CSV table of N, CA and C in Angstrom, one decimal:
chain,number,residue,atom,x,y,z
A,1,MET,N,-29.3,44.5,4.3
A,1,MET,CA,-30.8,44.0,3.2
A,1,MET,C,-30.5,44.3,1.9
A,2,PRO,N,-30.2,43.5,0.5
A,2,PRO,CA,-30.1,44.5,-0.3
A,2,PRO,C,-30.9,46.0,-0.9
A,3,GLN,N,-30.7,46.9,-1.2
A,3,GLN,CA,-31.4,47.5,-1.7
A,3,GLN,C,-30.8,47.8,-3.3
A,4,ILE,N,-32.5,48.9,-4.0
A,4,ILE,CA,-32.7,48.5,-5.3
A,4,ILE,C,-33.2,49.2,-5.4
A,5,HIS,N,-33.3,50.1,-6.7
A,5,HIS,CA,-33.7,51.1,-7.9
A,5,HIS,C,-34.2,51.4,-8.6
A,6,LEU,N,-36.2,52.2,-7.7
A,6,LEU,CA,-36.9,52.4,-9.5
A,6,LEU,C,-37.2,53.4,-10.0
A,7,ASP,N,-37.7,53.7,-11.0
A,7,ASP,CA,-38.0,54.6,-12.1
A,7,ASP,C,-38.8,55.5,-10.9
A,8,GLU,N,-39.4,56.0,-11.6
A,8,GLU,CA,-40.9,57.4,-11.1
A,8,GLU,C,-42.1,55.9,-11.1
A,9,GLU,N,-41.7,56.6,-12.8
A,9,GLU,CA,-42.9,55.1,-13.2
A,9,GLU,C,-43.6,54.0,-11.9
A,10,THR,N,-42.3,53.4,-11.7
A,10,THR,CA,-43.3,51.5,-11.0
A,10,THR,C,-43.3,52.1,-10.0
A,11,VAL,N,-43.0,53.2,-9.1
A,11,VAL,CA,-42.7,53.8,-8.0
A,11,VAL,C,-44.3,54.5,-7.9
A,12,ALA,N,-44.5,55.1,-8.9
A,12,ALA,CA,-46.2,55.3,-8.6
A,12,ALA,C,-46.8,54.6,-9.0
A,13,ARG,N,-46.8,53.2,-9.3
A,13,ARG,CA,-47.8,51.9,-9.6
A,13,ARG,C,-47.7,51.5,-8.3
A,14,LEU,N,-46.6,50.8,-8.0
A,14,LEU,CA,-46.8,50.7,-6.6
A,14,LEU,C,-48.0,51.5,-5.3
A,15,ASP,N,-47.4,52.3,-5.3
A,15,ASP,CA,-47.7,53.4,-4.9
A,15,ASP,C,-49.8,54.1,-4.9
A,16,ALA,N,-50.0,53.4,-6.3
A,16,ALA,CA,-51.7,53.0,-6.7
A,16,ALA,C,-52.0,51.9,-5.9
A,17,LEU,N,-51.1,50.5,-5.5
A,17,LEU,CA,-51.3,49.1,-5.2
A,17,LEU,C,-52.0,49.5,-3.9
A,18,ARG,N,-51.0,50.6,-2.9
A,18,ARG,CA,-50.4,50.4,-1.7
A,18,ARG,C,-52.0,50.9,-1.0
A,19,ILE,N,-52.5,49.7,0.4
A,19,ILE,CA,-53.6,50.5,0.8
A,19,ILE,C,-53.1,51.1,2.4
A,20,ASP,N,-54.1,51.7,2.5
A,20,ASP,CA,-54.2,52.6,3.6
A,20,ASP,C,-52.4,52.7,4.5
A,21,ASP,N,-51.1,53.0,3.7
A,21,ASP,CA,-49.9,53.9,4.0
A,21,ASP,C,-48.9,53.0,4.3
A,22,GLU,N,-50.1,50.9,3.7
A,22,GLU,CA,-49.2,50.0,3.1
A,22,GLU,C,-47.9,50.6,2.7
A,23,GLU,N,-47.1,49.1,4.0
A,23,GLU,CA,-45.2,49.5,3.7
A,23,GLU,C,-44.8,48.5,2.3
A,24,TYR,N,-44.1,49.3,1.7
A,24,TYR,CA,-43.9,48.9,0.6
A,24,TYR,C,-43.2,47.2,0.8
A,25,ASP,N,-42.2,47.1,1.8
A,25,ASP,CA,-42.3,45.8,2.2
A,25,ASP,C,-43.0,44.5,1.7
A,26,GLU,N,-44.5,45.1,2.9
A,26,GLU,CA,-45.9,44.2,2.4
A,26,GLU,C,-46.6,44.0,1.2
A,27,LEU,N,-46.3,45.4,1.2
A,27,LEU,CA,-46.7,45.0,-1.3
A,27,LEU,C,-46.2,44.8,-1.8
A,28,ILE,N,-44.6,44.6,-2.0
A,28,ILE,CA,-43.9,43.0,-2.4
A,28,ILE,C,-43.7,42.0,-2.2
A,29,ASN,N,-44.1,41.9,-0.8
A,29,ASN,CA,-44.3,40.2,-0.5
A,29,ASN,C,-45.7,39.5,-1.1
A,30,GLU,N,-47.0,40.6,-0.6
A,30,GLU,CA,-47.6,40.3,-1.1
A,30,GLU,C,-48.0,40.1,-2.4
A,31,LEU,N,-47.3,40.3,-3.9
A,31,LEU,CA,-47.2,40.8,-5.0
A,31,LEU,C,-46.7,40.0,-5.3
A,32,ILE,N,-45.3,39.3,-4.6
A,32,ILE,CA,-44.5,38.0,-4.7
A,32,ILE,C,-45.8,36.9,-4.6
A,33,ASN,N,-46.5,36.6,-3.1
A,33,ASN,CA,-47.0,35.7,-3.0
A,33,ASN,C,-48.1,35.4,-4.3
A,34,ILE,N,-48.8,36.3,-4.4
A,34,ILE,CA,-49.5,36.4,-5.7
A,34,ILE,C,-48.8,35.7,-7.1
A,35,TYR,N,-48.0,36.0,-7.0
A,35,TYR,CA,-47.1,36.1,-8.5
A,35,TYR,C,-46.5,34.2,-8.2
A,36,GLU,N,-46.5,33.9,-7.3
A,36,GLU,CA,-45.9,32.5,-6.8
A,36,GLU,C,-47.3,31.5,-6.6
A,37,ALA,N,-48.3,32.0,-6.2
A,37,ALA,CA,-49.9,31.8,-6.5
A,37,ALA,C,-50.8,30.9,-7.6
A,38,GLY,N,-49.7,32.3,-9.0
A,38,GLY,CA,-49.9,31.6,-10.3
A,38,GLY,C,-49.0,31.3,-10.9
A,39,GLU,N,-48.0,30.8,-10.4
A,39,GLU,CA,-47.0,30.3,-10.9
A,39,GLU,C,-47.3,28.7,-10.9
A,40,LEU,N,-47.8,27.8,-8.9
A,40,LEU,CA,-47.5,26.9,-8.6
A,40,LEU,C,-49.5,26.4,-9.5
A,41,ALA,N,-50.5,27.5,-9.9
A,41,ALA,CA,-51.3,27.0,-10.1
A,41,ALA,C,-51.1,26.5,-11.8
A,42,LEU,N,-50.4,27.9,-12.5
A,42,LEU,CA,-50.2,26.7,-14.2
A,42,LEU,C,-49.4,25.4,-13.9
A,43,PHE,N,-48.9,25.3,-13.4
A,43,PHE,CA,-47.8,24.3,-12.8
A,43,PHE,C,-48.9,23.3,-12.4
A,44,ARG,N,-49.7,23.4,-11.9
A,44,ARG,CA,-50.6,22.2,-11.5
A,44,ARG,C,-52.0,21.6,-12.9
A,45,SER,N,-51.9,22.7,-13.3
A,45,SER,CA,-52.7,22.9,-14.4
A,45,SER,C,-51.9,22.0,-15.3
A,46,GLY,N,-50.8,21.9,-15.7
A,46,GLY,CA,-50.4,21.3,-16.7
A,46,GLY,C,-49.9,20.2,-16.4
A,47,ASP,N,-49.8,19.9,-14.9
A,47,ASP,CA,-49.9,17.8,-14.5
A,47,ASP,C,-51.2,17.6,-14.4
A,48,ALA,N,-52.4,18.3,-14.9
A,48,ALA,CA,-54.0,17.7,-15.2
A,48,ALA,C,-53.9,16.9,-16.4
A,49,ALA,N,-53.2,17.9,-17.5
A,49,ALA,CA,-53.7,17.9,-18.5
A,49,ALA,C,-52.6,16.3,-19.3
A,50,GLU,N,-52.1,16.4,-17.9
A,50,GLU,CA,-51.4,15.1,-18.7
A,50,GLU,C,-51.9,13.5,-18.5
């Protein structure tokens, strides 16, 4: 698995989002899913405008 290095501010922001000692992997996966869902919604709304 790739390793990434985050600055202290980013880690603090992630810690603020964690619920009940949630693992970072779980949090990152959730954030990616939210991002992808938003991207999909924007893509679909673009199709509706045509």
